[in-house]
Coordinates of C-alpha atoms in Angstrom, one line a residue:
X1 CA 77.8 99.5 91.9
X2 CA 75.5 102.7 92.5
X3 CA 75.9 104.8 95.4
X4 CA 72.9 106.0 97.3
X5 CA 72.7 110.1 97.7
X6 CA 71.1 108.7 101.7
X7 CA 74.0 107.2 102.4
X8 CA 76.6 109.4 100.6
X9 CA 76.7 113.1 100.6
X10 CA 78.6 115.4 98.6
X11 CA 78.4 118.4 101.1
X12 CA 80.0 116.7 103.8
X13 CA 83.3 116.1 102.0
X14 CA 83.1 119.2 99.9
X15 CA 81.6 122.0 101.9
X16 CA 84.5 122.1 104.9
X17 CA 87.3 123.6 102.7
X18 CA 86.4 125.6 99.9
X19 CA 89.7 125.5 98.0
X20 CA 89.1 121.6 98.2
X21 CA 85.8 122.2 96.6
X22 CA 87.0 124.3 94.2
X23 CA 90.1 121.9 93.1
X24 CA 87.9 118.9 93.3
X25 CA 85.1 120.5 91.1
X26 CA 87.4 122.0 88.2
X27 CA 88.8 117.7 88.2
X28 CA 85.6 117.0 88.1
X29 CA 84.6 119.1 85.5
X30 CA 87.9 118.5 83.4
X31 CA 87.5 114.5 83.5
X32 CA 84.0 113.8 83.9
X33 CA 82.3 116.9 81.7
X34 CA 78.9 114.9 80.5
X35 CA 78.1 114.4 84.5
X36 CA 77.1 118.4 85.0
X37 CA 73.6 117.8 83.6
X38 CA 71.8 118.1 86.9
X39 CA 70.5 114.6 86.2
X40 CA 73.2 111.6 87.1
X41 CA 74.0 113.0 91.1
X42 CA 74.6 109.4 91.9
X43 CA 77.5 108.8 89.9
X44 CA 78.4 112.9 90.1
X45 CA 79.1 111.5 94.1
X46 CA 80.9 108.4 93.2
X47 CA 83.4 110.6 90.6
X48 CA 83.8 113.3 93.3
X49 CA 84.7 110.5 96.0
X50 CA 87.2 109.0 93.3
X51 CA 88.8 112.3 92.7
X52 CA 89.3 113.4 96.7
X53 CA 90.7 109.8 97.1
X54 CA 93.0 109.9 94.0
X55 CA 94.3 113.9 96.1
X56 CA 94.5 112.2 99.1
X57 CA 97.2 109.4 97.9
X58 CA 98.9 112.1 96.0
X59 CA 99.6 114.2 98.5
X60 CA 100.1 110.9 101.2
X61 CA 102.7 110.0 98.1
X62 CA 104.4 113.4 97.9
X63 CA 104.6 113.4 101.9
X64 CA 106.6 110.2 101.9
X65 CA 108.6 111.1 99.0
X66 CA 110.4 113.9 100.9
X67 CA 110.1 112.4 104.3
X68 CA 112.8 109.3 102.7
X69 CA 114.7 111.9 101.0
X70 CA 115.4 113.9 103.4
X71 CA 115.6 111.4 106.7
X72 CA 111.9 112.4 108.3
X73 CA 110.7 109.6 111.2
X74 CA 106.9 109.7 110.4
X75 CA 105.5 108.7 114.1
X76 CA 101.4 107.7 114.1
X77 CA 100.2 107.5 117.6
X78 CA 96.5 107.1 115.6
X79 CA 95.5 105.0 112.4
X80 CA 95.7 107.6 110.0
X81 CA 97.7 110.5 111.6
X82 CA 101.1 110.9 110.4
X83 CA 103.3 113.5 112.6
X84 CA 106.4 115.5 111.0
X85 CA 109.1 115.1 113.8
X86 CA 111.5 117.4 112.3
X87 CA 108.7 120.4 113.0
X88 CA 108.9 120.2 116.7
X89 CA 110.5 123.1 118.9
X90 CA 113.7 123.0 120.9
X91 CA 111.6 121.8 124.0
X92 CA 110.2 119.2 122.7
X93 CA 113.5 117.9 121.6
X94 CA 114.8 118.0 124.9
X95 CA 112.0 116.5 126.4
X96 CA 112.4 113.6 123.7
X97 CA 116.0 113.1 124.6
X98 CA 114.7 113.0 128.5
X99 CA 112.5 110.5 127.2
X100 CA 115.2 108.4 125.1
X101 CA 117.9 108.8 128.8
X102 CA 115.1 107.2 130.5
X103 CA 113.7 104.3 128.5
X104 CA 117.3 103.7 128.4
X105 CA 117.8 103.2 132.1
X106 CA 114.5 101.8 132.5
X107 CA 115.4 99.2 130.3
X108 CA 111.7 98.7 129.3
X109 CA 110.7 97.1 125.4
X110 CA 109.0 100.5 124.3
X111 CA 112.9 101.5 123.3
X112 CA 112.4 98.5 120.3
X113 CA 108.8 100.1 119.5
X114 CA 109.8 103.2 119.0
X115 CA 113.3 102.7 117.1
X116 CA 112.8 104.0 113.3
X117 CA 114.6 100.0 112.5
X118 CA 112.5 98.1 114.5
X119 CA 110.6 95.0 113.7
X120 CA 106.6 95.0 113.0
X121 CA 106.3 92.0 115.5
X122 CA 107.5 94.5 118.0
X123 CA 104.6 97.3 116.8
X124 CA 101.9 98.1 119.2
X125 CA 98.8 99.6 117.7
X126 CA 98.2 102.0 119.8
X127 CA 101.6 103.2 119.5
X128 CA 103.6 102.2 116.9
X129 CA 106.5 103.8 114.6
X130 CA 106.7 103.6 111.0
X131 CA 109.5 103.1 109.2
X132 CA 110.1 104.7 106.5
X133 CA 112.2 102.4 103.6
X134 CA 114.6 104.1 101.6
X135 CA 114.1 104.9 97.9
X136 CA 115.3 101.8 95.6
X137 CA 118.4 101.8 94.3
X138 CA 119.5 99.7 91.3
X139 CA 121.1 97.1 93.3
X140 CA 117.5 96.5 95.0
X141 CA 115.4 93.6 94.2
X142 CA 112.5 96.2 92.8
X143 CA 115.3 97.0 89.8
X144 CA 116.9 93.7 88.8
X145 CA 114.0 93.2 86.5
X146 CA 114.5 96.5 84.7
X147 CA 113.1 97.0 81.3
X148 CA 116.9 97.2 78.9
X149 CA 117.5 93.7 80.6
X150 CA 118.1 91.1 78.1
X151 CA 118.1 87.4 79.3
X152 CA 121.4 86.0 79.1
X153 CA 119.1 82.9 76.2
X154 CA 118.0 86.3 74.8
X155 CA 121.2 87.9 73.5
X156 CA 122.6 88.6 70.3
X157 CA 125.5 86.2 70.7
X158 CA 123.3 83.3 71.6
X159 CA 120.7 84.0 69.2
X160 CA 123.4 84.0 66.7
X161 CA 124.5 80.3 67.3
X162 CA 121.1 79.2 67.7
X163 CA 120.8 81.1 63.8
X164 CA 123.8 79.3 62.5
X165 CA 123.2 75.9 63.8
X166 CA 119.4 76.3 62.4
X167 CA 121.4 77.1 59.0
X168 CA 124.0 74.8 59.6
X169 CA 121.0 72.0 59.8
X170 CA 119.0 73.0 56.8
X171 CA 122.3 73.0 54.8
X172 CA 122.7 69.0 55.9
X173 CA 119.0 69.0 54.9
X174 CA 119.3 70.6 51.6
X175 CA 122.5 68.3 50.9
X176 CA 120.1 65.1 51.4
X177 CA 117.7 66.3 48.9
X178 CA 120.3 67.3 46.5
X179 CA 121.3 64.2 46.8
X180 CA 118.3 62.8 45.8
X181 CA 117.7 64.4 42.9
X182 CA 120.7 63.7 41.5
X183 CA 120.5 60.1 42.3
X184 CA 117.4 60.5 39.3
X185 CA 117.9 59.0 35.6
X186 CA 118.6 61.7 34.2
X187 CA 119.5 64.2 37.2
X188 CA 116.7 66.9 38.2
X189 CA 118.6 69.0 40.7
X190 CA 117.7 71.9 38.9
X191 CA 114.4 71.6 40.9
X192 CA 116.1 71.7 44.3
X193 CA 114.9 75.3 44.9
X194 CA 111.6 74.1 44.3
X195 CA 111.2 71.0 46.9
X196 CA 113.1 73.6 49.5
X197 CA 110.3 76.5 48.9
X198 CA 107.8 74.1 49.5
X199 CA 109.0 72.4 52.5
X200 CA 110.2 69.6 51.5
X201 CA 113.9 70.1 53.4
X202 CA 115.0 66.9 54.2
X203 CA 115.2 62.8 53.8
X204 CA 112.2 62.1 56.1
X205 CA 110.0 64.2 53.8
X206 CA 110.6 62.3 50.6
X207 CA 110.9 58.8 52.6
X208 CA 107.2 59.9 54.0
X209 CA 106.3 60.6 50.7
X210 CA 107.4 57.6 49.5
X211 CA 105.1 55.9 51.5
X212 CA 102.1 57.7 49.9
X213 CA 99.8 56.4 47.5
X214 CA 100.7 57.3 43.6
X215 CA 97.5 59.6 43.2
X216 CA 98.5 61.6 46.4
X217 CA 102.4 61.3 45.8
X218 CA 101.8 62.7 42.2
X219 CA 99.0 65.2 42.8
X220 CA 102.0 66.5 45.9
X221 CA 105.0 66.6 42.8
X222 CA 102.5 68.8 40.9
X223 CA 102.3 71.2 43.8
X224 CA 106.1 71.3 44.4
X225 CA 106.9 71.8 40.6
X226 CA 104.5 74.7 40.2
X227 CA 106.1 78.0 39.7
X228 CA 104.6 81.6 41.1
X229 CA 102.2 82.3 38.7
X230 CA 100.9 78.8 38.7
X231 CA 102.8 77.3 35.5
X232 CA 104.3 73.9 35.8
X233 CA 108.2 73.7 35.7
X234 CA 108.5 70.0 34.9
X235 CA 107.3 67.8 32.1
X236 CA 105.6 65.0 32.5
X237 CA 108.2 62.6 32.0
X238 CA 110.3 64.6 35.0
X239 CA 107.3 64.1 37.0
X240 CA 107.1 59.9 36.2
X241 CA 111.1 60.1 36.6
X242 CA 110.8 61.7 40.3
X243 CA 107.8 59.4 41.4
X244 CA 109.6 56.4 40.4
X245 CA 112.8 57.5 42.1
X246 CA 110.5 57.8 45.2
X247 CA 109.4 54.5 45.2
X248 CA 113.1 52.9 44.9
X249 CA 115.3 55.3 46.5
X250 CA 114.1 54.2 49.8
X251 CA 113.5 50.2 49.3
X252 CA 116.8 49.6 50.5
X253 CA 116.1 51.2 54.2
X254 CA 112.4 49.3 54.4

C-alpha cells in the first residue's frame, strides 16, 4: 500500500528533534540506500515511519527490560504515557504513603486498581496500573518447549527398540524367503541377497507374485536376478525352476 506525501509528512516526525533526524536518517541510509534518489519520496516516508516505529519499540523494550529487573511499577494515568515511580522525590513519597493510609481507611475499590497484582477486570481506563510480569524462568510455560527438548517417542532409547524390532521383523522376513528358496529343486538360496535388494522381503510378496500372470511373474524374476551392471545372475533353467516353485509353493494355502 502507497502512502500519500498529503496525508503523511516526513517533517513533522523528523524536524522536532534533530538527533532523532539524524539517527533515523543514517538507518535510513544504511538499510534503504537505493531510496536517496530524490525520486521515490513516497516510499522514502513509509521506510522513515518503519524505522521511528522499529526505535520506538526498542526503546519501549529496553524500558521494560529494566523496569522487571529491577522491581519498577510502571503507572499510566494516559494511553501511552508510562511514569518511572522510582524517580519521584521524598515528598511525593510521602504524599503517596498519605494516599495508601487513606484509601486504606476509606476502604474504597481504587486500593485493588492501583495494586501492582491486581486483576485487569478491576482496571479503569482512565486510571489504571500496569503490571509488570517477571522475566520467564525455565520452570514457566514460555520454556517447557525449549529447543534441546527431545520427545520422550524421540529419544535414543526408544528409537533403538523401534530399530531392533524393525530388524528383528525383516530377519523373520528374510527367514521366510530363505525358506523358499531352498524349498526349490535344486536349492537357489544363493539368490536371497537378490530378492531382499529388490524388495521382495517377505511371504506375501512371492504369494502375490504367485498370483501374477507367467509373462509378468517372469518379466519380475528377470528384474530381481539382474546384477549392478545389468548382467543376469541366473540361467534360464534357475529362472523356469523359481517360477514353477511359485506356482506350487503356495497351492496348498489357496
Amino acid at each position: 500500500m502507497s502512502l500519500i506525501k498529503d496525508e503523511v509528512s516526513l517533517s513533522a516526525y523528523l524536524n522536532e528533534d534533530n538527533h532523532i533526524n539524524t539517527n533515523v536518517r543514517m538507518q535510513l541510509i544504511s538499510r534503504h540506500a537505493h531510496l536517496f534518489d530524490g525520486k521515490n519520496k513516497e516510499a522514502i516516508v513509509f521506510f522513515a515511519l518503519r524505522t521511528i516505529e522499529q526505535r520506538h519499540q526498542y526503546e519501549r523494550r529496553h524500558f521494560l527490560k529494566r523496569a522487571r529487573k529491577e522491581g519498577i511499577l510502571a503507572k499510566s494515568s494516559k494511553p501511552g504515557e508510562v511514569l518511572d515511580l522510582t524517580q519521584d522525590d521524598s515528598g511525593s513519597e510521602a504524599k503517596n504513603d498519605d494516599d495508601v493510609d487513606q484509601e486504606k481507611e476509606s476502604g474504597s475499590e481504587d486500593e485493588s486498581s492501583a495494586s501492582e497484582y491486581s486483576s485487569d477486570e478491576h482496571l479503569d481506563e482512565k486510571e489504571s496500573t500496569r503490571r509488570l510480569h517477571p522475566v520467564p524462568d525455565r520452570l514457566s510455560p514460555r520454556r517447557r518447549h525449549h529447543h534441546n527438548h527431545i520427545a520422550n517417542n524421540k529419544r535414543p532409547s526408544s528409537a533403538l527398540k523401534r530399530g531392533l524390532k524393525k530388524t528383528r521383523d525383516q530377519r523373520v522376513h528374510a527367514i521366510e524367503v530363505q525358506q523358499f528358496l531352498r524349498a526349490c529343486q535344486p536349492p537357489m538360496d544363493r539368490h536371497l541377497q537378490h530378492f531382499l535388494d529388490f524388495g521382495c522381503n517377505s511371504s506375501e510378496f512371492l504369494r502375490g507374485m504367485s498370483l501374477w500372470a507367467p509373462k509378468k511373474r517372469l518379466a519380475t524374476l528377470k528384474k530381481i536376478l539382474t546384477g549392478p551392471e545389468g548382467e543376469s545372475v541366473a540361467t534360464e533353467m534357475e529362472l523356469a525352476v523359481i517360477e514353477n516353485h511359485l506356482e506350487t509353493y503356495f497351492a496348498d494355502e489357496m
